[in-house]
mmCIF file of C-alpha atoms in Angstrom:
data_model
loop_
_atom_site.group_PDB
_atom_site.id
_atom_site.type_symbol
_atom_site.label_atom_id
_atom_site.label_comp_id
_atom_site.label_asym_id
_atom_site.label_seq_id
_atom_site.Cartn_x
_atom_site.Cartn_y
_atom_site.Cartn_z
ATOM 1 C CA MET A 78 -4.262 -1.011 18.124
ATOM 2 C CA VAL A 79 -6.805 1.189 17.078
ATOM 3 C CA ASN A 80 -6.381 4.887 16.017
ATOM 4 C CA GLN A 81 -2.559 4.748 15.304
ATOM 5 C CA VAL A 82 -1.303 6.327 12.256
ATOM 6 C CA LEU A 83 2.349 6.569 10.797
ATOM 7 C CA SER A 84 3.009 10.411 11.100
ATOM 8 C CA GLU A 85 6.877 10.069 9.337
ATOM 9 C CA ILE A 86 9.275 7.470 7.827
ATOM 10 C CA GLU A 87 12.940 7.726 7.630
ATOM 11 C CA VAL A 88 15.163 5.676 5.338
ATOM 12 C CA GLU A 89 18.430 5.037 4.800
ATOM 13 C CA GLY A 90 20.435 2.821 2.607
ATOM 14 C CA TYR A 91 17.507 1.185 0.510
ATOM 15 C CA THR A 92 18.393 0.555 -3.072
ATOM 16 C CA SER A 93 17.760 4.298 -4.688
ATOM 17 C CA ILE A 94 17.100 5.952 -1.160
ATOM 18 C CA SER A 95 20.465 7.404 0.477
ATOM 19 C CA ARG A 96 18.869 9.175 3.127
ATOM 20 C CA ALA A 97 15.182 10.484 3.156
ATOM 21 C CA ARG A 98 12.523 11.474 5.807
ATOM 22 C CA VAL A 99 8.771 11.802 4.489
ATOM 23 C CA ASP A 100 5.829 12.529 6.516
ATOM 24 C CA LEU A 101 2.622 10.756 6.044
ATOM 25 C CA ARG A 102 -0.654 12.335 5.847
ATOM 26 C CA GLU A 103 -4.140 10.492 5.452
ATOM 27 C CA LEU A 104 -3.882 10.532 1.775
ATOM 28 C CA ASN A 105 -0.217 10.637 0.252
ATOM 29 C CA VAL A 106 0.281 10.550 -3.267
ATOM 30 C CA PHE A 107 3.481 9.933 -4.911
ATOM 31 C CA VAL A 108 4.379 10.991 -8.297
ATOM 32 C CA GLY A 109 7.755 11.039 -10.231
ATOM 33 C CA ALA A 110 9.568 9.120 -13.347
ATOM 34 C CA ASN A 111 9.959 5.765 -13.997
ATOM 35 C CA GLY A 112 13.009 4.936 -12.010
ATOM 36 C CA ALA A 113 12.576 7.964 -9.837
ATOM 37 C CA GLY A 114 11.942 5.838 -6.599
ATOM 38 C CA LYS A 115 8.348 5.350 -6.009
ATOM 39 C CA SER A 116 8.442 1.712 -6.079
ATOM 40 C CA ASN A 117 11.596 1.568 -3.872
ATOM 41 C CA PHE A 118 9.824 3.889 -1.449
ATOM 42 C CA VAL A 119 6.712 1.114 -1.287
ATOM 43 C CA GLY A 120 9.213 -1.446 -1.177
ATOM 44 C CA VAL A 121 10.455 -0.066 2.291
ATOM 45 C CA LEU A 122 7.018 -0.331 3.521
ATOM 46 C CA GLU A 123 6.828 -3.946 2.409
ATOM 47 C CA LEU A 124 9.944 -4.703 4.069
ATOM 48 C CA VAL A 125 8.467 -3.130 7.340
ATOM 49 C CA GLY A 126 5.353 -5.562 7.058
ATOM 50 C CA ARG A 127 7.785 -8.398 6.392
ATOM 51 C CA ILE A 128 9.941 -7.731 9.248
ATOM 52 C CA VAL A 129 6.579 -7.288 11.422
ATOM 53 C CA ASP A 130 5.378 -11.056 10.203
ATOM 54 C CA GLN A 131 8.624 -12.177 10.734
ATOM 55 C CA GLU A 132 9.387 -12.877 6.960
ATOM 56 C CA LEU A 133 12.757 -10.964 6.835
ATOM 57 C CA GLY A 134 14.598 -14.046 5.413
ATOM 58 C CA PHE A 135 11.598 -14.776 3.323
ATOM 59 C CA HIS A 136 11.470 -11.052 1.766
ATOM 60 C CA VAL A 137 15.060 -10.557 1.517
ATOM 61 C CA GLY A 138 15.406 -14.027 -0.614
ATOM 62 C CA VAL A 139 13.087 -13.208 -3.172
ATOM 63 C CA ASN A 140 13.993 -9.709 -3.507
ATOM 64 C CA GLY A 141 17.499 -11.005 -4.872
ATOM 65 C CA GLY A 142 19.439 -11.184 -1.513
ATOM 66 C CA ALA A 143 20.761 -8.421 0.495
ATOM 67 C CA SER A 144 23.151 -7.006 -2.067
ATOM 68 C CA ALA A 145 20.113 -6.191 -4.369
ATOM 69 C CA LEU A 146 18.220 -4.119 -1.775
ATOM 70 C CA LEU A 147 21.415 -2.162 -0.568
ATOM 71 C CA ASP A 148 21.735 1.601 -1.645
ATOM 72 C CA ARG A 149 24.982 1.369 -4.344
ATOM 73 C CA VAL A 150 25.329 5.719 -3.610
ATOM 74 C CA LEU A 151 25.560 5.588 0.157
ATOM 75 C CA THR A 152 27.411 2.932 0.444
ATOM 76 C CA THR A 153 27.000 2.516 3.887
ATOM 77 C CA GLY A 154 26.526 -1.090 4.019
ATOM 78 C CA ARG A 155 23.489 -0.916 5.902
ATOM 79 C CA ILE A 156 19.918 -0.193 5.666
ATOM 80 C CA ARG A 157 18.072 1.663 8.590
ATOM 81 C CA VAL A 158 14.046 2.393 8.579
ATOM 82 C CA GLY A 159 12.427 4.275 11.153
ATOM 83 C CA LEU A 160 8.838 4.751 11.735
ATOM 84 C CA ALA A 161 6.649 6.996 14.472
ATOM 85 C CA GLY A 162 3.369 7.434 15.155
ATOM 86 C CA GLY A 163 1.704 9.225 17.729
ATOM 87 C CA ARG A 164 3.753 8.074 20.996
ATOM 88 C CA ASN A 165 5.453 5.090 19.344
ATOM 89 C CA ALA A 166 8.626 4.687 17.136
ATOM 90 C CA TYR A 167 10.545 1.836 15.943
ATOM 91 C CA GLU A 168 14.173 1.496 14.186
ATOM 92 C CA ALA A 169 15.570 -1.330 12.368
ATOM 93 C CA VAL A 170 19.130 -1.146 11.309
ATOM 94 C CA LEU A 171 19.948 -4.356 8.728
ATOM 95 C CA VAL A 172 23.363 -5.467 7.832
ATOM 96 C CA PRO A 173 24.729 -7.723 5.250
ATOM 97 C CA ALA A 174 25.424 -11.406 6.671
ATOM 98 C CA ALA A 175 26.851 -15.002 5.096
ATOM 99 C CA ASN A 176 24.691 -16.250 2.083
ATOM 100 C CA ASP A 177 23.593 -12.364 1.389
ATOM 101 C CA GLU A 178 20.826 -12.162 3.969
ATOM 102 C CA LEU A 179 20.370 -9.603 6.307
ATOM 103 C CA ILE A 180 20.370 -9.312 9.956
ATOM 104 C CA PHE A 181 19.737 -6.934 12.710
ATOM 105 C CA GLU A 182 22.383 -4.766 14.239
ATOM 106 C CA ARG A 183 19.930 -3.172 16.154
ATOM 107 C CA GLU A 184 16.613 -3.036 16.441
ATOM 108 C CA VAL A 185 14.772 -0.309 18.935
ATOM 109 C CA VAL A 186 11.033 0.404 20.024
ATOM 110 C CA SER A 187 9.992 3.744 22.213
ATOM 111 C CA TYR A 188 6.836 4.519 23.687
ATOM 112 C CA GLN A 189 5.980 7.799 25.428
ATOM 113 C CA GLY A 190 2.968 6.869 28.057
ATOM 114 C CA GLU A 191 0.990 9.357 29.816
ATOM 115 C CA GLY A 192 2.679 11.502 32.389
ATOM 116 C CA LEU A 193 6.298 10.220 31.191
ATOM 117 C CA ASP A 194 8.896 13.358 30.620
ATOM 118 C CA GLN A 195 10.891 10.969 28.600
ATOM 119 C CA PRO A 196 9.848 8.102 25.970
ATOM 120 C CA PHE A 197 10.391 4.391 27.540
ATOM 121 C CA THR A 198 13.223 2.909 24.883
ATOM 122 C CA GLN A 199 14.199 -0.673 24.854
ATOM 123 C CA GLY A 200 16.533 -2.514 22.460
ATOM 124 C CA LEU A 201 15.946 -5.665 21.411
ATOM 125 C CA GLY A 202 19.336 -6.769 20.479
ATOM 126 C CA SER A 203 21.237 -7.452 17.619
ATOM 127 C CA GLY A 204 22.286 -10.461 15.534
ATOM 128 C CA HIS A 205 19.432 -12.130 15.237
ATOM 129 C CA ARG A 206 17.806 -12.714 11.771
ATOM 130 C CA GLU A 207 13.668 -12.151 12.382
ATOM 131 C CA SER A 208 12.208 -9.646 14.319
ATOM 132 C CA ARG A 209 11.625 -9.948 18.429
ATOM 133 C CA LEU A 210 8.794 -7.829 18.443
ATOM 134 C CA ALA A 211 6.175 -10.343 18.013
ATOM 135 C CA ALA A 212 8.038 -12.435 20.943
ATOM 136 C CA LEU A 213 8.220 -9.464 23.253
ATOM 137 C CA ALA A 214 4.817 -8.183 22.567
ATOM 138 C CA GLU A 215 3.049 -11.274 23.890
ATOM 139 C CA GLN A 216 4.540 -10.192 27.474
ATOM 140 C CA GLY A 217 2.677 -7.077 27.409
ATOM 141 C CA GLY A 218 3.990 -3.857 27.871
ATOM 142 C CA PRO A 219 4.983 -0.678 25.572
ATOM 143 C CA VAL A 220 6.254 -2.872 22.766
ATOM 144 C CA SER A 221 2.836 -4.133 22.025
ATOM 145 C CA TYR A 222 1.470 -0.893 21.217
ATOM 146 C CA VAL A 223 4.394 -0.126 18.939
ATOM 147 C CA LEU A 224 3.593 -4.027 17.207
ATOM 148 C CA GLY A 225 0.295 -2.828 16.550
ATOM 149 C CA LEU A 226 1.644 0.232 15.050
ATOM 150 C CA LEU A 227 3.377 -1.183 12.555
ATOM 151 C CA ARG A 228 1.120 -4.330 11.704
ATOM 152 C CA GLY A 229 -1.383 -1.806 10.178
ATOM 153 C CA CYS A 230 1.341 -1.291 7.654
ATOM 154 C CA ARG A 231 -0.039 -3.430 4.508
ATOM 155 C CA VAL A 232 0.914 -3.099 0.484
ATOM 156 C CA PHE A 233 -1.163 -4.554 -2.076
ATOM 157 C CA HIS A 234 -0.211 -5.950 -5.642
ATOM 158 C CA PHE A 235 -3.326 -6.592 -7.922
ATOM 159 C CA HIS A 236 -1.125 -6.684 -10.880
ATOM 160 C CA ASP A 237 -1.137 -10.319 -11.661
ATOM 161 C CA THR A 238 -4.182 -11.260 -13.627
ATOM 162 C CA SER A 239 -2.445 -14.042 -15.549
ATOM 163 C CA ARG A 240 -4.387 -17.462 -15.710
ATOM 164 C CA ASP A 241 -2.422 -18.758 -12.875
ATOM 165 C CA ALA A 242 -2.923 -15.576 -10.310
ATOM 166 C CA PRO A 243 -3.946 -16.330 -6.677
ATOM 167 C CA VAL A 244 -7.076 -13.985 -7.211
ATOM 168 C CA LYS A 245 -8.381 -16.915 -9.505
ATOM 169 C CA GLN A 246 -7.612 -19.996 -7.612
ATOM 170 C CA LEU A 247 -9.861 -21.726 -5.056
ATOM 171 C CA SER A 248 -9.369 -19.701 -1.718
ATOM 172 C CA PRO A 249 -10.162 -21.425 2.058
ATOM 173 C CA ILE A 250 -13.239 -20.084 3.434
ATOM 174 C CA ALA A 251 -12.058 -19.343 6.535
ATOM 175 C CA ASP A 252 -9.148 -17.054 4.996
ATOM 176 C CA ASN A 253 -11.651 -14.056 5.099
ATOM 177 C CA LEU A 254 -9.947 -11.644 7.962
ATOM 178 C CA GLY A 255 -8.911 -9.025 5.208
ATOM 179 C CA LEU A 256 -8.044 -8.986 1.809
ATOM 180 C CA ARG A 257 -4.574 -10.296 1.788
ATOM 181 C CA GLY A 258 -1.723 -8.377 -0.662
ATOM 182 C CA ASP A 259 -2.388 -10.333 -3.884
ATOM 183 C CA ALA A 260 -6.139 -10.609 -3.160
ATOM 184 C CA GLY A 261 -5.771 -14.200 -3.101
ATOM 185 C CA ASN A 262 -8.570 -14.881 -0.842
ATOM 186 C CA LEU A 263 -10.722 -11.638 -2.394
ATOM 187 C CA ALA A 264 -13.657 -14.886 -2.698
ATOM 188 C CA ALA A 265 -13.685 -15.631 0.607
ATOM 189 C CA VAL A 266 -13.763 -12.185 1.484
ATOM 190 C CA LEU A 267 -16.684 -11.415 -0.688
ATOM 191 C CA LEU A 268 -18.295 -14.463 0.648
ATOM 192 C CA ALA A 269 -18.020 -13.227 4.379
ATOM 193 C CA MET A 270 -19.099 -9.933 3.851
ATOM 194 C CA ARG A 271 -22.248 -11.362 1.706
ATOM 195 C CA ASP A 272 -22.992 -13.440 4.505
ATOM 196 C CA SER A 273 -22.111 -11.521 7.446
ATOM 197 C CA PRO A 274 -24.398 -11.049 10.558
ATOM 198 C CA ASP A 275 -23.335 -7.603 10.932
ATOM 199 C CA ALA A 276 -25.258 -5.338 8.763
ATOM 200 C CA ALA A 277 -22.405 -3.034 7.857
ATOM 201 C CA ALA A 278 -20.278 -5.639 6.206
ATOM 202 C CA ARG A 279 -23.526 -7.087 4.242
ATOM 203 C CA SER A 280 -24.109 -3.343 2.733
ATOM 204 C CA ALA A 281 -20.212 -2.955 1.943
ATOM 205 C CA TYR A 282 -20.559 -5.925 -0.090
ATOM 206 C CA ARG A 283 -23.608 -4.347 -1.932
ATOM 207 C CA ARG A 284 -21.375 -1.238 -2.418
ATOM 208 C CA VAL A 285 -18.841 -3.293 -4.014
ATOM 209 C CA GLY A 286 -21.309 -4.934 -6.456
ATOM 210 C CA ALA A 287 -22.824 -1.431 -7.169
ATOM 211 C CA VAL A 288 -18.692 0.282 -8.012
ATOM 212 C CA VAL A 289 -17.982 -2.503 -10.101
ATOM 213 C CA ARG A 290 -21.301 -1.930 -12.291
ATOM 214 C CA GLN A 291 -20.470 1.814 -12.683
ATOM 215 C CA VAL A 292 -17.004 0.626 -14.369
ATOM 216 C CA ALA A 293 -18.486 -2.494 -15.818
ATOM 217 C CA PRO A 294 -22.111 -2.151 -16.866
ATOM 218 C CA PHE A 295 -22.461 -5.758 -18.105
ATOM 219 C CA PHE A 296 -21.458 -7.034 -14.527
ATOM 220 C CA ARG A 297 -24.661 -8.791 -12.606
ATOM 221 C CA ASP A 298 -23.178 -9.992 -9.280
ATOM 222 C CA PHE A 299 -20.788 -12.601 -8.040
ATOM 223 C CA VAL A 300 -21.418 -16.055 -7.860
ATOM 224 C CA LEU A 301 -19.726 -17.408 -4.250
ATOM 225 C CA VAL A 302 -20.680 -20.919 -3.580
ATOM 226 C CA PRO A 303 -18.698 -22.980 -1.062
ATOM 227 C CA ASP A 304 -16.947 -26.034 -1.920
ATOM 228 C CA HIS A 305 -15.537 -28.416 0.670
ATOM 229 C CA ASP A 306 -14.659 -25.212 2.667
ATOM 230 C CA HIS A 307 -13.170 -23.569 -0.282
ATOM 231 C CA VAL A 308 -14.702 -20.795 -2.566
ATOM 232 C CA LEU A 309 -14.005 -19.445 -6.133
ATOM 233 C CA LEU A 310 -14.616 -16.473 -7.690
ATOM 234 C CA ARG A 311 -17.329 -16.482 -10.148
ATOM 235 C CA TRP A 312 -20.050 -13.983 -11.461
ATOM 236 C CA ARG A 313 -22.551 -13.553 -13.512
ATOM 237 C CA GLN A 314 -23.566 -10.741 -16.116
ATOM 238 C CA THR A 315 -26.797 -8.696 -16.739
ATOM 239 C CA ASP A 316 -29.534 -10.703 -18.480
ATOM 240 C CA SER A 317 -27.710 -13.832 -18.051
ATOM 241 C CA ASP A 318 -28.239 -16.513 -15.939
ATOM 242 C CA VAL A 319 -24.759 -18.100 -17.396
ATOM 243 C CA VAL A 320 -21.812 -18.177 -14.790
ATOM 244 C CA PHE A 321 -18.473 -17.282 -15.810
ATOM 245 C CA SER A 322 -15.150 -17.716 -14.400
ATOM 246 C CA ALA A 323 -12.523 -14.937 -12.940
ATOM 247 C CA ASN A 324 -10.527 -15.720 -16.108
ATOM 248 C CA GLN A 325 -13.834 -14.342 -18.355
ATOM 249 C CA LEU A 326 -13.164 -11.029 -16.594
ATOM 250 C CA SER A 327 -10.776 -8.046 -18.496
ATOM 251 C CA ASP A 328 -7.848 -7.829 -16.615
ATOM 252 C CA GLY A 329 -8.947 -4.314 -15.821
ATOM 253 C CA THR A 330 -11.914 -5.370 -14.419
ATOM 254 C CA LEU A 331 -10.501 -7.665 -12.283
ATOM 255 C CA ARG A 332 -8.227 -5.308 -10.869
ATOM 256 C CA PHE A 333 -10.952 -2.629 -10.022
ATOM 257 C CA ILE A 334 -12.736 -5.560 -8.660
ATOM 258 C CA CYS A 335 -9.710 -5.859 -6.066
ATOM 259 C CA LEU A 336 -9.186 -2.457 -5.189
ATOM 260 C CA ALA A 337 -12.793 -1.880 -4.717
ATOM 261 C CA THR A 338 -12.967 -4.718 -2.484
ATOM 262 C CA LEU A 339 -9.975 -3.667 -0.441
ATOM 263 C CA LEU A 340 -11.153 -0.206 -0.213
ATOM 264 C CA LEU A 341 -14.720 -1.020 0.642
ATOM 265 C CA GLN A 342 -14.092 -3.571 3.482
ATOM 266 C CA PRO A 343 -15.479 -2.848 6.612
ATOM 267 C CA THR A 344 -12.215 -3.192 8.432
ATOM 268 C CA LEU A 345 -9.005 -1.872 6.778
ATOM 269 C CA PRO A 346 -5.312 -1.659 7.355
ATOM 270 C CA GLY A 347 -4.011 1.312 9.296
ATOM 271 C CA LEU A 348 -1.871 2.115 6.449
ATOM 272 C CA VAL A 349 -2.771 0.970 2.914
ATOM 273 C CA VAL A 350 0.120 1.239 0.129
ATOM 274 C CA LEU A 351 -0.491 0.570 -3.317
ATOM 275 C CA ASP A 352 1.704 0.880 -6.420
ATOM 276 C CA GLU A 353 0.440 2.253 -9.733
ATOM 277 C CA PRO A 354 -3.225 1.077 -8.891
ATOM 278 C CA GLU A 355 -4.371 2.837 -12.252
ATOM 279 C CA LEU A 356 -2.755 -0.156 -14.067
ATOM 280 C CA GLY A 357 -4.799 -1.200 -17.185
ATOM 281 C CA LEU A 358 -8.273 0.791 -15.904
ATOM 282 C CA HIS A 359 -10.201 2.836 -18.209
ATOM 283 C CA PRO A 360 -10.129 6.621 -17.769
ATOM 284 C CA TYR A 361 -13.585 6.268 -16.112
ATOM 285 C CA ALA A 362 -12.541 3.749 -13.922
ATOM 286 C CA ILE A 363 -9.606 5.344 -12.372
ATOM 287 C CA VAL A 364 -11.789 8.521 -11.487
ATOM 288 C CA GLN A 365 -13.768 6.191 -9.480
ATOM 289 C CA LEU A 366 -11.115 4.536 -7.948
ATOM 290 C CA ALA A 367 -9.846 8.009 -6.542
ATOM 291 C CA GLY A 368 -13.209 8.235 -5.282
ATOM 292 C CA LEU A 369 -12.644 5.238 -3.271
ATOM 293 C CA LEU A 370 -9.350 6.191 -2.186
ATOM 294 C CA ARG A 371 -10.615 9.460 -0.991
ATOM 295 C CA GLN A 372 -13.296 7.546 1.141
ATOM 296 C CA ALA A 373 -11.059 5.062 2.655
ATOM 297 C CA SER A 374 -8.454 8.181 3.592
ATOM 298 C CA THR A 375 -11.530 9.032 5.647
ATOM 299 C CA ARG A 376 -10.968 5.549 7.811
ATOM 300 C CA ALA A 377 -7.007 4.595 7.439
ATOM 301 C CA GLN A 378 -3.991 5.993 5.728
ATOM 302 C CA VAL A 379 -3.683 5.917 1.935
ATOM 303 C CA LEU A 380 -0.539 6.026 0.299
ATOM 304 C CA LEU A 381 -0.456 5.178 -3.513
ATOM 305 C CA ALA A 382 2.477 5.820 -6.376
ATOM 306 C CA THR A 383 0.953 6.736 -9.631
ATOM 307 C CA GLN A 384 2.196 7.818 -13.368
ATOM 308 C CA SER A 385 -1.493 8.563 -14.228
ATOM 309 C CA VAL A 386 -2.618 11.895 -14.669
ATOM 310 C CA THR A 387 -5.819 11.214 -14.899
ATOM 311 C CA LEU A 388 -5.364 9.792 -11.186
ATOM 312 C CA MET A 389 -3.368 12.846 -10.096
ATOM 313 C CA ASN A 390 -6.088 15.202 -10.888
ATOM 314 C CA GLN A 391 -8.719 13.756 -8.712
ATOM 315 C CA PHE A 392 -6.541 14.723 -5.635
ATOM 316 C CA GLY A 393 -4.982 18.362 -4.209
ATOM 317 C CA VAL A 394 -1.687 19.485 -3.759
ATOM 318 C CA ASP A 395 -1.318 19.025 -0.329
ATOM 319 C CA ASP A 396 -1.426 15.406 -1.258
ATOM 320 C CA LEU A 397 1.475 15.200 -3.141
ATOM 321 C CA VAL A 398 4.434 13.918 -2.741
ATOM 322 C CA ILE A 399 7.123 14.242 -5.634
ATOM 323 C CA VAL A 400 9.948 11.683 -6.212
ATOM 324 C CA GLU A 401 12.554 12.597 -8.217
ATOM 325 C CA ARG A 402 16.466 11.184 -8.495
ATOM 326 C CA ARG A 403 19.349 13.864 -7.909
ATOM 327 C CA GLY A 404 23.036 12.404 -7.870
ATOM 328 C CA GLY A 405 21.893 9.016 -8.243
ATOM 329 C CA SER A 406 19.489 8.869 -5.331
ATOM 330 C CA SER A 407 15.434 9.298 -4.608
ATOM 331 C CA VAL A 408 14.232 12.658 -3.062
ATOM 332 C CA PHE A 409 11.138 13.054 -1.814
ATOM 333 C CA THR A 410 9.369 16.562 -1.309
ATOM 334 C CA ARG A 411 6.191 18.035 -0.990
ATOM 335 C CA PRO A 412 5.136 21.064 -3.401
ATOM 336 C CA ASP A 413 4.295 24.446 -1.607
ATOM 337 C CA PRO A 414 0.831 25.085 -2.105
ATOM 338 C CA ALA A 415 1.307 28.882 -2.260
ATOM 339 C CA ASP A 416 3.936 28.888 -4.951
ATOM 340 C CA LEU A 417 1.227 26.970 -7.001
ATOM 341 C CA ALA A 418 -1.452 28.872 -6.124
ATOM 342 C CA ALA A 419 -1.049 31.526 -9.167
ATOM 343 C CA TRP A 420 -0.398 28.293 -11.368
ATOM 344 C CA LEU A 421 -3.388 26.286 -9.931
ATOM 345 C CA ASP A 422 -5.946 29.052 -11.328
ATOM 346 C CA GLU A 423 -5.289 28.076 -14.814
ATOM 347 C CA TYR A 424 -3.975 24.488 -15.034
ATOM 348 C CA SER A 425 -4.546 20.842 -13.458
ATOM 349 C CA LEU A 426 -2.579 19.472 -11.007
ATOM 350 C CA GLY A 427 -1.737 16.765 -13.927
ATOM 351 C CA GLU A 428 -1.052 19.481 -16.282
ATOM 352 C CA LEU A 429 1.765 20.996 -13.690
ATOM 353 C CA TRP A 430 3.079 17.843 -13.591
ATOM 354 C CA GLU A 431 3.119 17.492 -17.708
ATOM 355 C CA LYS A 432 4.850 20.849 -17.656
ATOM 356 C CA ASN A 433 7.346 20.148 -15.461
ATOM 357 C CA ILE A 434 6.484 22.964 -12.973
ATOM 358 C CA LEU A 435 5.881 20.178 -9.623
ATOM 359 C CA GLY A 436 9.281 18.559 -10.978
ATOM 360 C CA GLY A 437 8.849 14.467 -10.962
ATOM 361 C CA ARG A 438 9.418 14.231 -14.887
ATOM 362 C CA PRO A 439 11.875 12.528 -16.675
ATOM 363 C CA GLY A 440 15.114 14.456 -17.433
ATOM 364 C CA PRO A 441 18.929 14.537 -16.410
ATOM 365 C CA ALA A 442 20.256 13.316 -13.161
ATOM 366 C CA GLY A 443 19.890 16.331 -10.766
ATOM 367 C CA SER A 444 17.284 18.276 -12.725
ATOM 368 C CA GLY A 445 14.454 19.808 -10.732
ATOM 369 C CA PRO A 446 10.970 21.590 -10.934
ATOM 370 C CA ARG A 447 10.915 24.602 -12.934
ATOM 371 C CA ALA A 448 11.119 27.965 -11.172
#
C-alpha cells in the first residue's frame, strides 16, 4: 500500500522490553549503551516482518526458541506487539507452546474507513502457528490495508562480510524487486537499476556509484555480467581494467555499497530499519551515510539504532529516542528540545550524550540523564 506510515508501536514481554510505547516519526535515531535494548527493539520489528511473511516458526527457532524471546522481568509469559498507522492497526499476542515454539493467543486487525464512527475490528482466531493475515487479505476488504502497512516494515543487517557472506555469492537475476535484508541479491538489484527502461532507476544506479566514489575514490564502477540467469558482484578500480571480486573490497566499503544501494534504490520499503549501520565505516563515510538516511526519510520512514557520536551529530534532537535500562527493563524516551536548548547553544548532540545530559550512557541500573 502507498503512503502508509507507522505512527506508534507498543511492545510487552519481549526480551528486555517489559512494556513500552514508542511514537514513530519520519526519522528515528535510537541511542543508548550496550545492552540497553536498542537491538531488541529492532528485533521486535524483525519479528513483525517474519509474522507478515508467515515465518514466525522459523524466526523463533533461529533465535533460540520462545524462552529466549520472552521477557524475564515482567514474566507474563507472553509477547504482545501492537502497531498503528493512519486508520490501520494490528495486534498480535504470542504465547509459548510445546517444543519451545510461539503460537497466537490473539491476532486482531482494525481499520476505520471513511465516514465510520468506530473502527472495523476483526479477530483472526487463536492457537495458530503462523499469521492468518495473508490468507484473509486475499479475500479483500480492510485486512488487506493492514497487511500493506505491515509488509512495509523491513529490517536490514549488512554486518556479514565474511568470505561466504550472501552478498558475495551468485544471485538470481530475477531476484531484483528490492534489496533483501542481508543484501544477498545486491548484484541483481544493481543490474536491474543499471539496465532499467526507467530513467529514474538508471539515475539511481549512477548516484550509487557517485556516492561510493566519494567514500572510496579508487572505485570506478561495478562489473555486472549475467551468467546463466545469475550475476556476481564484481568491480573495477580507477585507471585499471582489472576486474576485482567482492572479496577484494574492504568490509567497510562493501557495507557502504549495501547501504547506498538500499537507500538510493527507486522504491523503498515503508519502514527501513538498520541496526548500527556505522559498523566499520570511516567517520567521513558516516557523515555521507547520514545524508543518505536523511534523504531516504523523505521517501520512507527510517529507524536506526546507533552508538556512533559522529552519526548522532548529523541529526536533530527531535530525531532521537534515548534507550536505557531501568529496573532491568528497557525504557524508551524522546528528549524535550526545550530542556536542551541552552545546552545545544554550546554543545553538539554527541557531546551531550557523552556528558550524560541526554541519558543513554552506561551506568547503574535505574540511572538516568543528569538534571
